[in-house]
């Protein structure tokens, strides 16, 4: 077990990601932030809260998306679905997908499919806390990332939200 | 987490955890059905045959929609327009269909136990019971439970009244099993000729022959259809008399001093077991039941398909 990010570093990175997302999207009324269920919810909530604090005048649009029904292994293993809550239109909007760890890219592939069913976004971007680069199985890369790390397939990366740490097992 | 069973033959075979899993999955599918594109690709490699040996409107359309919304391929079969009329047996018919690479069977049959028979002979194929004779109609009970939960928050401790033809109703039996497993209280009301004599002891339910008293007790009244097609003897003197003693009328509901949720599995005999002004009132959730049916059936098919491939 190895700590990749401690509490202070994690908070700093979330704060940096929030600023980056804000800088790249000058008009927030056109932007929607979508956390991916289940593990992207915590990080996306924190980022959304920070962005809301930094842009007092505009109400930001935030939702969560569950991709269970779009998985490519849906019939090999049964996955229990989580709640999807997107109560606004994404038609013509810029969508920022937010997840905790980017690994094989399969979750994001499913999320891209899922998001299409809500409308046709103008653009979709991806922000992740941890990028496990060199482990990708699909041609998907993040637009924003907190930290990029090199890992083995046998290893596990987990964000421990109670302790606010990112740990490599 | 997964279902403890490979088929959905009846609520009797399900555990409380199975029921909770189906209901919570159905909730996610209900959200899917609100999206601009009401379809997910989960079962796009699955082919499902709908075998209807008995007439149906809601259940059949609901299953077919659920299958299509999950991306599955569907085949529809009705006994009257098939080789069944030439004398083919049930097992032969199904084996022939399965040899064309069909993965799941949804079946309605007038003989109680027909899906159990199929499941016994075809253990590898997921069988979903869409109503068998006077035995069970599990997806109806699940969608009733979903609708009650949606309206009242939970099933635990809720007082559910089933009114009418308990004897011939598979909806009643499935509902009793489900409500018992989920910790709701069940009362039956109807003419003594239509309530099996030992049901109180056998199923652990209450029986109240006075409809007004029963309505006073309940939170939810599920009004069942009089199944004239299954009655081969006279069990009550006339439909008019039935309406007078056991029909749910506006007047009767007005005398009960609380807002009861009114349900009906359809098809409605208006003016017999329920009056039009009750069926179409704000207390009625009959159309919500139908809407929820698609989400519940999507959940059932989704959960069974995942399992089928795993073995």
Short mmCIF file of C-alpha atoms in Angstrom, two decimals:
data_model
loop_
_atom_site.label_atom_id
_atom_site.label_comp_id
_atom_site.label_asym_id
_atom_site.label_seq_id
_atom_site.Cartn_x
_atom_site.Cartn_y
_atom_site.Cartn_z
CA UNK A 1 0.00 0.00 0.00
CA UNK A 2 1.30 3.39 -0.95
CA UNK A 3 -0.23 6.82 -0.51
CA UNK A 4 -0.21 8.71 -3.79
CA UNK A 5 -1.93 11.84 -2.56
CA UNK A 6 -2.37 12.91 1.05
CA UNK A 7 -5.20 15.05 2.33
CA UNK A 8 -3.51 18.37 1.62
CA UNK A 9 -2.41 17.37 -1.87
CA UNK A 10 -5.88 16.03 -2.69
CA UNK A 11 -7.57 19.25 -1.62
CA UNK A 12 -5.03 21.29 -3.59
CA UNK A 13 -5.58 19.21 -6.72
CA UNK A 14 -9.36 19.49 -6.51
CA UNK A 15 -8.97 23.22 -6.12
CA UNK A 16 -6.63 23.40 -9.13
CA UNK A 17 -8.98 21.30 -11.29
CA UNK A 18 -11.87 23.59 -10.34
CA UNK A 19 -9.89 26.68 -11.38
CA UNK A 20 -8.79 25.03 -14.62
CA UNK A 21 -12.36 24.12 -15.52
CA UNK A 22 -13.48 27.65 -14.73
CA UNK A 23 -10.72 29.24 -16.84
CA UNK A 24 -11.56 27.07 -19.82
CA UNK A 25 -15.26 27.80 -19.70
CA UNK A 26 -15.84 31.53 -19.52
CA UNK A 27 -19.61 31.31 -19.92
CA UNK A 28 -20.86 28.83 -17.34
CA UNK A 29 -24.47 29.02 -18.54
CA UNK A 30 -23.43 26.83 -21.48
CA UNK A 31 -21.59 24.27 -19.36
CA UNK A 32 -22.90 21.25 -17.50
CA UNK A 33 -20.87 19.21 -15.03
CA UNK A 34 -21.66 15.49 -14.86
CA UNK A 35 -20.23 13.18 -12.20
CA UNK A 36 -20.05 9.50 -13.12
CA UNK A 37 -21.66 7.02 -10.71
CA UNK A 38 -20.65 5.68 -8.33
CA UNK A 39 -17.09 6.76 -7.64
CA UNK A 40 -17.04 9.98 -9.62
CA UNK A 41 -19.79 11.48 -7.48
CA UNK A 42 -17.61 12.55 -4.54
CA UNK A 43 -14.95 14.28 -6.60
CA UNK A 44 -17.46 15.89 -8.96
CA UNK A 45 -19.49 17.22 -6.05
CA UNK A 46 -16.41 18.81 -4.55
CA UNK A 47 -15.38 20.34 -7.86
CA UNK A 48 -18.91 21.59 -8.54
CA UNK A 49 -19.12 23.14 -5.08
CA UNK A 50 -15.81 24.96 -5.58
CA UNK A 51 -16.75 26.24 -9.01
CA UNK A 52 -20.07 27.45 -7.62
CA UNK A 53 -18.22 29.33 -4.87
CA UNK A 54 -15.86 30.91 -7.40
CA UNK A 55 -18.66 32.01 -9.76
CA UNK A 56 -21.21 33.52 -7.47
CA UNK A 57 -23.40 35.07 -10.13
CA UNK A 58 -24.17 32.02 -12.23
CA UNK A 59 -25.96 28.94 -10.99
CA UNK A 60 -23.92 26.03 -12.32
CA UNK A 61 -25.62 22.95 -13.72
CA UNK A 62 -24.58 19.72 -12.07
CA UNK A 63 -25.85 16.18 -12.45
CA UNK A 64 -24.84 12.56 -11.94
CA UNK A 65 -24.87 9.84 -14.57
CA UNK A 66 -25.00 6.08 -14.09
CA UNK A 67 -23.53 4.07 -16.94
CA UNK A 68 -24.45 0.55 -15.80
CA UNK A 69 -26.91 -0.11 -18.65
CA UNK A 70 -24.29 0.94 -21.22
CA UNK A 71 -21.45 -1.27 -20.05
CA UNK A 72 -19.81 -3.61 -22.57
CA UNK A 73 -19.72 -6.42 -19.98
CA UNK A 74 -23.30 -6.01 -18.85
CA UNK A 75 -24.15 -9.65 -19.49
CA UNK A 76 -20.94 -11.20 -18.18
CA UNK A 77 -21.39 -9.89 -14.71
CA UNK A 78 -24.44 -8.37 -13.13
CA UNK A 79 -23.99 -4.77 -12.06
CA UNK A 80 -26.40 -2.99 -9.78
CA UNK A 81 -27.53 0.30 -11.22
CA UNK A 82 -27.19 3.59 -9.38
CA UNK A 83 -29.23 6.73 -9.67
CA UNK A 84 -28.98 9.02 -12.66
CA UNK A 85 -30.01 12.59 -12.01
CA UNK A 86 -29.76 15.01 -14.91
CA UNK A 87 -32.72 17.37 -14.64
CA UNK A 88 -31.65 19.82 -17.35
CA UNK A 89 -31.12 19.69 -21.09
CA UNK A 90 -27.65 19.04 -22.43
CA UNK A 91 -28.62 19.86 -26.02
CA UNK A 92 -25.95 22.14 -27.49
CA UNK A 93 -24.17 22.44 -24.11
CA UNK A 94 -20.54 21.83 -23.25
CA UNK A 95 -20.46 18.73 -21.06
CA UNK A 96 -17.66 18.11 -18.57
CA UNK A 97 -17.60 14.48 -17.45
CA UNK A 98 -15.92 14.01 -14.07
CA UNK A 99 -14.63 10.72 -12.63
CA UNK A 100 -12.15 9.76 -9.94
CA UNK A 101 -9.78 7.35 -11.70
CA UNK A 102 -9.28 6.93 -15.45
CA UNK A 103 -8.02 3.41 -16.11
CA UNK A 104 -9.06 1.30 -19.14
CA UNK A 105 -11.34 3.99 -20.56
CA UNK A 106 -14.31 1.63 -20.77
CA UNK A 107 -16.41 3.55 -18.26
CA UNK A 108 -15.91 6.76 -20.24
CA UNK A 109 -16.77 4.95 -23.48
CA UNK A 110 -20.06 3.90 -21.85
CA UNK A 111 -20.60 7.42 -20.49
CA UNK A 112 -20.18 8.89 -23.98
CA UNK A 113 -22.89 6.54 -25.23
CA UNK A 114 -25.14 7.32 -22.29
CA UNK A 115 -24.82 11.08 -22.61
CA UNK A 116 -26.00 10.90 -26.23
CA UNK A 117 -29.37 9.69 -24.98
CA UNK A 118 -29.92 13.00 -23.22
CA UNK A 119 -29.30 15.13 -26.30
CA UNK A 120 -26.51 16.28 -28.58
CA UNK A 121 -23.89 18.21 -26.66
CA UNK A 122 -21.78 20.80 -28.45
CA UNK A 123 -18.65 19.36 -26.86
CA UNK A 124 -17.73 16.74 -24.27
CA UNK A 125 -14.64 17.03 -22.09
CA UNK A 126 -13.22 14.70 -19.48
CA UNK A 127 -11.77 15.64 -16.10
CA UNK A 128 -10.33 13.00 -13.78
CA UNK A 129 -8.56 13.06 -10.45
CA UNK A 130 -6.11 10.26 -11.22
CA UNK A 131 -4.97 9.20 -14.69
CA UNK A 132 -3.55 5.68 -14.76
CA UNK A 133 -1.76 6.29 -18.01
CA UNK A 134 -0.37 3.34 -20.05
CA UNK A 135 -3.28 1.14 -18.88
CA UNK A 136 -5.76 2.30 -21.49
CA UNK A 137 -7.72 -0.24 -23.54
CA UNK A 138 -9.53 2.37 -25.65
CA UNK A 139 -8.36 5.58 -27.34
CA UNK A 140 -9.66 7.90 -24.60
CA UNK A 141 -7.60 10.60 -22.87
CA UNK A 142 -8.49 13.16 -20.19
CA UNK A 143 -8.68 16.90 -20.97
CA UNK A 144 -7.94 17.71 -17.34
CA UNK A 145 -6.32 15.49 -14.74
CA UNK A 146 -5.16 15.86 -11.15
CA UNK A 147 -2.21 13.49 -11.24
CA UNK A 148 -0.92 10.99 -13.79
CA UNK A 149 0.60 7.80 -12.41
CA UNK A 150 2.21 4.66 -13.80
CA UNK A 151 0.65 1.49 -12.43
CA UNK A 152 0.52 -2.22 -13.08
CA UNK A 153 -2.70 -3.93 -14.06
CA UNK A 154 -2.45 -5.98 -10.85
CA UNK A 155 -2.54 -2.83 -8.74
CA UNK A 156 -5.61 -0.92 -7.52
CA UNK A 157 -5.99 2.82 -7.13
CA UNK A 158 -8.59 3.96 -4.65
CA UNK A 159 -9.68 7.34 -3.39
CA UNK A 160 -10.43 7.05 0.33
CA UNK A 161 -12.85 9.91 0.87
CA UNK A 162 -13.13 9.53 4.65
CA UNK A 163 -9.38 10.00 5.04
CA UNK A 164 -9.15 12.18 1.90
CA UNK A 165 -6.29 10.18 0.44
CA UNK A 166 -5.50 8.49 -2.84
CA UNK A 167 -3.97 5.07 -2.21
CA UNK A 168 -2.24 2.54 -4.44
CA UNK A 169 -2.78 -1.09 -3.40
CA UNK B 1 -25.71 -8.73 -5.84
CA UNK B 2 -28.00 -10.78 -8.08
CA UNK B 3 -31.29 -12.63 -8.11
CA UNK B 4 -31.36 -15.95 -6.28
CA UNK B 5 -33.30 -17.47 -9.16
CA UNK B 6 -32.73 -18.03 -12.83
CA UNK B 7 -36.36 -17.74 -13.86
CA UNK B 8 -39.21 -15.57 -12.71
CA UNK B 9 -41.87 -18.20 -12.18
CA UNK B 10 -43.62 -16.63 -9.26
CA UNK B 11 -43.18 -14.33 -6.28
CA UNK B 12 -43.29 -17.49 -4.14
CA UNK B 13 -39.78 -18.39 -5.34
CA UNK B 14 -38.29 -14.93 -4.69
CA UNK B 15 -36.63 -13.70 -1.53
CA UNK B 16 -37.25 -10.28 0.00
CA UNK B 17 -33.77 -9.26 -1.26
CA UNK B 18 -34.69 -10.32 -4.81
CA UNK B 19 -37.83 -8.19 -4.65
CA UNK B 20 -35.90 -5.19 -3.32
CA UNK B 21 -33.29 -5.57 -6.05
CA UNK B 22 -35.96 -5.69 -8.77
CA UNK B 23 -37.76 -2.66 -7.34
CA UNK B 24 -34.60 -0.57 -6.99
CA UNK B 25 -33.45 -1.50 -10.50
CA UNK B 26 -36.91 -0.60 -11.80
CA UNK B 27 -36.49 2.84 -10.28
CA UNK B 28 -33.39 3.42 -12.41
CA UNK B 29 -35.24 2.21 -15.50
CA UNK B 30 -38.10 4.58 -14.74
CA UNK B 31 -35.57 7.41 -15.02
CA UNK B 32 -34.35 5.97 -18.34
CA UNK B 33 -37.93 6.19 -19.61
CA UNK B 34 -37.98 9.96 -18.93
CA UNK B 35 -34.97 10.63 -21.17
CA UNK B 36 -35.18 12.05 -24.69
CA UNK B 37 -33.91 8.67 -25.95
CA UNK B 38 -35.81 6.09 -23.87
CA UNK B 39 -33.60 3.18 -24.73
CA UNK B 40 -30.47 1.48 -23.42
CA UNK B 41 -28.32 -1.10 -25.21
CA UNK B 42 -28.06 -3.57 -22.28
CA UNK B 43 -29.72 -6.56 -23.98
CA UNK B 44 -28.85 -5.89 -27.58
CA UNK B 45 -27.40 -9.41 -27.96
CA UNK B 46 -30.49 -11.05 -26.48
CA UNK B 47 -33.49 -12.43 -28.33
CA UNK B 48 -36.73 -12.84 -26.42
CA UNK B 49 -39.88 -14.67 -27.48
CA UNK B 50 -43.24 -13.61 -26.10
CA UNK B 51 -45.43 -16.70 -25.99
CA UNK B 52 -49.01 -15.71 -25.36
CA UNK B 53 -51.34 -18.66 -25.06
CA UNK B 54 -53.95 -16.38 -23.56
CA UNK B 55 -55.22 -12.93 -24.53
CA UNK B 56 -53.54 -9.88 -23.12
CA UNK B 57 -53.27 -6.18 -23.91
CA UNK B 58 -51.29 -4.47 -21.17
CA UNK B 59 -48.93 -7.25 -20.17
CA UNK B 60 -48.05 -8.09 -23.74
CA UNK B 61 -47.46 -4.53 -24.90
CA UNK B 62 -45.64 -3.75 -21.68
CA UNK B 63 -43.27 -6.71 -22.03
CA UNK B 64 -42.66 -5.95 -25.68
CA UNK B 65 -41.91 -2.30 -24.95
CA UNK B 66 -39.63 -3.27 -22.07
CA UNK B 67 -37.72 -5.64 -24.36
CA UNK B 68 -37.37 -3.01 -27.07
CA UNK B 69 -36.28 -0.33 -24.60
CA UNK B 70 -33.51 -2.70 -23.50
CA UNK B 71 -32.37 -3.18 -27.07
CA UNK B 72 -33.41 -6.86 -27.24
CA UNK B 73 -34.79 -8.51 -30.36
CA UNK B 74 -38.33 -9.73 -29.89
CA UNK B 75 -40.55 -12.33 -31.45
CA UNK B 76 -44.25 -12.42 -30.79
CA UNK B 77 -46.22 -15.57 -30.75
CA UNK B 78 -49.92 -15.98 -30.14
CA UNK B 79 -51.31 -19.46 -29.85
CA UNK B 80 -54.35 -18.80 -31.98
CA UNK B 81 -52.27 -17.93 -35.07
CA UNK B 82 -49.73 -20.75 -34.75
CA UNK B 83 -49.17 -24.48 -35.11
CA UNK B 84 -50.67 -24.93 -31.65
CA UNK B 85 -53.99 -25.08 -33.44
CA UNK B 86 -52.57 -28.02 -35.43
CA UNK B 87 -51.88 -29.92 -32.20
CA UNK B 88 -48.25 -29.13 -31.40
CA UNK B 89 -47.32 -29.57 -27.72
CA UNK B 90 -46.02 -26.73 -25.58
CA UNK B 91 -42.57 -28.28 -25.19
CA UNK B 92 -42.26 -28.95 -28.93
CA UNK B 93 -43.27 -25.40 -29.76
CA UNK B 94 -40.76 -23.91 -27.34
CA UNK B 95 -37.94 -26.27 -28.36
CA UNK B 96 -38.48 -25.32 -31.98
CA UNK B 97 -38.34 -21.64 -31.17
CA UNK B 98 -35.25 -22.08 -29.00
CA UNK B 99 -33.43 -23.96 -31.77
CA UNK B 100 -33.56 -20.68 -33.67
CA UNK B 101 -31.27 -19.19 -30.98
CA UNK B 102 -33.72 -17.49 -28.68
CA UNK B 103 -32.40 -16.65 -25.20
CA UNK B 104 -35.42 -15.92 -23.07
CA UNK B 105 -39.07 -16.89 -22.97
CA UNK B 106 -41.87 -14.70 -21.64
CA UNK B 107 -44.99 -16.81 -21.34
CA UNK B 108 -48.64 -16.40 -20.49
CA UNK B 109 -50.66 -19.59 -20.30
CA UNK B 110 -54.12 -20.53 -19.12
CA UNK B 111 -52.76 -23.62 -17.33
CA UNK B 112 -51.36 -23.02 -13.84
CA UNK B 113 -47.78 -24.27 -13.64
CA UNK B 114 -47.07 -24.10 -17.39
CA UNK B 115 -43.95 -21.90 -16.91
CA UNK B 116 -42.73 -24.20 -14.12
CA UNK B 117 -43.05 -27.12 -16.52
CA UNK B 118 -40.99 -25.26 -19.11
CA UNK B 119 -38.34 -24.27 -16.56
CA UNK B 120 -38.01 -27.90 -15.52
CA UNK B 121 -37.42 -29.09 -19.09
CA UNK B 122 -35.36 -26.10 -20.24
CA UNK B 123 -33.14 -25.22 -17.29
CA UNK B 124 -30.73 -23.20 -19.46
CA UNK B 125 -33.32 -20.75 -20.75
CA UNK B 126 -34.62 -17.93 -18.58
CA UNK B 127 -38.41 -18.24 -18.30
CA UNK B 128 -40.52 -15.28 -17.25
CA UNK B 129 -44.06 -15.97 -16.14
CA UNK B 130 -46.47 -13.40 -17.57
CA UNK B 131 -49.45 -15.03 -15.86
CA UNK B 132 -50.28 -18.72 -15.52
CA UNK B 133 -53.89 -19.75 -14.99
CA UNK B 134 -55.05 -19.00 -11.46
CA UNK B 135 -51.55 -19.35 -10.01
CA UNK B 136 -49.31 -16.26 -10.28
CA UNK B 137 -48.72 -13.08 -12.21
CA UNK B 138 -45.41 -12.00 -10.68
CA UNK B 139 -44.64 -8.90 -12.75
CA UNK B 140 -48.08 -7.48 -11.93
CA UNK B 141 -47.42 -7.88 -8.20
CA UNK B 142 -43.99 -6.28 -8.64
CA UNK B 143 -45.41 -3.29 -10.48
CA UNK B 144 -48.16 -2.96 -7.88
CA UNK B 145 -45.48 -2.97 -5.17
CA UNK B 146 -43.45 -0.42 -7.12
CA UNK B 147 -46.48 1.84 -7.51
CA UNK B 148 -47.39 1.60 -3.82
CA UNK B 149 -43.79 2.35 -2.81
CA UNK B 150 -43.73 5.33 -5.15
CA UNK B 151 -46.94 6.67 -3.63
CA UNK B 152 -46.43 5.84 0.06
CA UNK B 153 -42.65 5.61 0.42
CA UNK B 154 -42.45 1.96 1.46
CA UNK B 155 -44.37 -1.29 1.81
CA UNK B 156 -43.38 -2.10 5.38
CA UNK B 157 -46.37 -1.94 7.70
CA UNK B 158 -48.71 -0.58 5.04
CA UNK B 159 -52.28 -1.85 5.01
CA UNK B 160 -53.19 -3.27 1.62
CA UNK B 161 -56.70 -4.43 0.81
CA UNK B 162 -57.39 -6.78 -2.10
CA UNK B 163 -61.03 -6.67 -3.19
CA UNK B 164 -63.04 -9.08 -5.28
CA UNK B 165 -62.37 -12.32 -7.05
CA UNK B 166 -59.52 -13.66 -4.92
CA UNK B 167 -60.34 -17.26 -5.88
CA UNK B 168 -59.56 -16.91 -9.58
CA UNK B 169 -57.04 -14.08 -9.43
CA UNK B 170 -53.36 -14.78 -10.06
CA UNK B 171 -52.77 -11.10 -9.35
CA UNK B 172 -54.15 -11.62 -5.85
CA UNK B 173 -51.95 -14.63 -5.10
CA UNK B 174 -48.77 -12.94 -6.33
CA UNK B 175 -49.67 -9.80 -4.39
CA UNK B 176 -50.26 -11.74 -1.18
CA UNK B 177 -46.90 -13.51 -1.47
CA UNK B 178 -45.09 -10.27 -2.21
CA UNK B 179 -46.76 -8.12 0.43
CA UNK B 180 -46.18 -10.80 3.08
CA UNK B 181 -42.49 -11.02 2.18
CA UNK B 182 -42.08 -7.25 2.25
CA UNK B 183 -43.75 -6.80 5.63
CA UNK B 184 -47.04 -5.23 4.55
CA UNK B 185 -50.39 -6.15 6.11
CA UNK B 186 -52.89 -7.81 3.80
CA UNK B 187 -56.66 -7.97 4.03
CA UNK B 188 -59.02 -9.60 1.56
CA UNK B 189 -62.59 -8.55 0.93
CA UNK B 190 -65.23 -9.93 -1.40
CA UNK B 191 -68.14 -12.31 -1.52
CA UNK B 192 -67.48 -15.49 0.51
CA UNK B 193 -67.93 -17.54 -2.66
CA UNK B 194 -64.93 -15.82 -4.26
CA UNK B 195 -62.56 -16.07 -1.27
CA UNK B 196 -60.98 -19.50 -0.70
CA UNK B 197 -62.20 -20.78 2.69
CA UNK B 198 -58.79 -21.58 4.25
CA UNK B 199 -56.85 -18.64 2.90
CA UNK B 200 -56.69 -16.89 6.28
CA UNK B 201 -54.63 -19.66 7.84
CA UNK B 202 -52.84 -20.75 4.66
CA UNK B 203 -51.52 -17.33 3.67
CA UNK B 204 -51.56 -15.41 6.94
CA UNK B 205 -53.96 -12.70 5.79
CA UNK B 206 -57.05 -11.08 7.26
CA UNK B 207 -60.48 -11.48 5.71
CA UNK B 208 -63.30 -8.95 6.07
CA UNK B 209 -66.53 -9.59 4.20
CA UNK B 210 -67.87 -6.10 4.91
CA UNK B 211 -66.31 -3.89 2.24
CA UNK B 212 -66.93 -0.64 4.10
CA UNK B 213 -65.15 -1.88 7.23
CA UNK B 214 -62.31 -3.17 5.09
CA UNK B 215 -61.92 0.17 3.33
CA UNK B 216 -61.90 1.94 6.68
CA UNK B 217 -58.90 -0.19 7.65
CA UNK B 218 -56.71 0.10 4.56
CA UNK B 219 -54.18 2.56 3.06
CA UNK B 220 -54.40 1.05 -0.41
CA UNK B 221 -57.34 -0.70 -2.09
CA UNK B 222 -56.36 -2.95 -4.98
CA UNK B 223 -59.57 -3.76 -6.83
CA UNK B 224 -59.44 -7.01 -8.80
CA UNK B 225 -61.31 -7.87 -11.93
CA UNK B 226 -64.17 -10.35 -11.84
CA UNK B 227 -62.76 -13.21 -13.89
CA UNK B 228 -65.89 -14.39 -15.64
CA UNK B 229 -63.85 -16.49 -18.08
CA UNK B 230 -62.54 -18.69 -15.25
CA UNK B 231 -65.84 -19.18 -13.43
CA UNK B 232 -67.70 -22.27 -14.53
CA UNK B 233 -70.43 -22.02 -11.95
CA UNK B 234 -72.58 -19.25 -10.56
CA UNK B 235 -70.70 -17.67 -7.67
CA UNK B 236 -72.79 -14.52 -7.36
CA UNK B 237 -76.26 -13.83 -8.65
CA UNK B 238 -75.63 -10.94 -11.04
CA UNK B 239 -73.07 -8.30 -11.97
CA UNK B 240 -75.50 -5.68 -10.73
CA UNK B 241 -75.76 -7.34 -7.35
CA UNK B 242 -71.99 -7.69 -7.20
CA UNK B 243 -71.66 -3.97 -7.86
CA UNK B 244 -74.13 -3.16 -5.10
CA UNK B 245 -72.31 -5.17 -2.42
CA UNK B 246 -68.66 -5.17 -3.54
CA UNK B 247 -68.30 -2.46 -6.18
CA UNK B 248 -66.01 0.39 -5.14
CA UNK B 249 -68.16 3.47 -5.62
CA UNK B 250 -67.64 7.18 -5.07
CA UNK B 251 -70.32 7.14 -2.39
CA UNK B 252 -68.61 4.35 -0.49
CA UNK B 253 -65.22 6.08 -0.60
CA UNK B 254 -66.82 9.34 0.58
CA UNK B 255 -68.11 7.52 3.67
CA UNK B 256 -64.58 6.40 4.53
CA UNK B 257 -62.87 9.32 6.21
CA UNK B 258 -59.41 8.98 4.64
CA UNK B 259 -57.75 9.27 1.25
CA UNK B 260 -57.26 5.69 0.11
CA UNK B 261 -55.03 4.92 -2.89
CA UNK B 262 -57.10 3.00 -5.46
CA UNK B 263 -55.48 0.47 -7.77
CA UNK B 264 -56.69 -1.95 -10.42
CA UNK B 265 -54.58 -4.34 -12.51
CA UNK B 266 -56.82 -3.93 -15.58
CA UNK B 267 -58.76 -4.63 -17.68
CA UNK B 268 -61.49 -2.77 -15.80
CA UNK B 269 -65.10 -3.89 -15.80
CA UNK B 270 -66.46 -0.38 -15.30
CA UNK B 271 -69.59 -0.33 -13.21
CA UNK B 272 -68.95 -3.84 -11.86
CA UNK B 273 -66.00 -4.01 -9.45
CA UNK B 274 -65.22 -0.30 -9.71
CA UNK B 275 -67.21 2.74 -10.86
CA UNK B 276 -65.91 5.05 -13.55
CA UNK B 277 -65.81 8.11 -11.29
CA UNK B 278 -63.53 6.22 -8.88
CA UNK B 279 -61.31 4.70 -11.58
CA UNK B 280 -60.72 8.15 -13.09
CA UNK B 281 -60.43 10.06 -9.79
CA UNK B 282 -57.35 11.63 -8.21
CA UNK B 283 -57.19 8.73 -5.76
CA UNK B 284 -56.66 6.24 -8.57
CA UNK B 285 -53.14 5.32 -9.69
CA UNK B 286 -54.33 2.86 -12.34
CA UNK B 287 -52.51 4.55 -15.22
CA UNK B 288 -49.33 5.01 -13.15
CA UNK B 289 -49.42 1.24 -12.58
CA UNK B 290 -49.38 0.71 -16.33
CA UNK B 291 -46.55 3.22 -16.78
CA UNK B 292 -44.51 1.58 -14.02
CA UNK B 293 -45.11 -1.84 -15.58
CA UNK B 294 -42.61 -1.15 -18.35
CA UNK B 295 -39.85 -0.12 -15.91
CA UNK B 296 -40.49 -3.12 -13.66
CA UNK B 297 -40.42 -5.55 -16.58
CA UNK B 298 -37.21 -3.96 -17.86
CA UNK B 299 -35.69 -4.61 -14.44
CA UNK B 300 -36.81 -8.25 -14.42
CA UNK B 301 -35.49 -8.94 -17.93
CA UNK B 302 -32.24 -7.09 -17.27
CA UNK B 303 -31.55 -8.97 -14.04
CA UNK B 304 -32.41 -12.37 -15.52
CA UNK B 305 -30.45 -11.85 -18.74
CA UNK B 306 -27.28 -11.04 -16.84
CA UNK B 307 -27.62 -14.24 -14.92
CA UNK B 308 -28.51 -16.40 -17.91
CA UNK B 309 -25.30 -15.67 -19.68
CA UNK B 310 -23.20 -16.20 -16.61
CA UNK B 311 -23.86 -19.90 -16.27
#
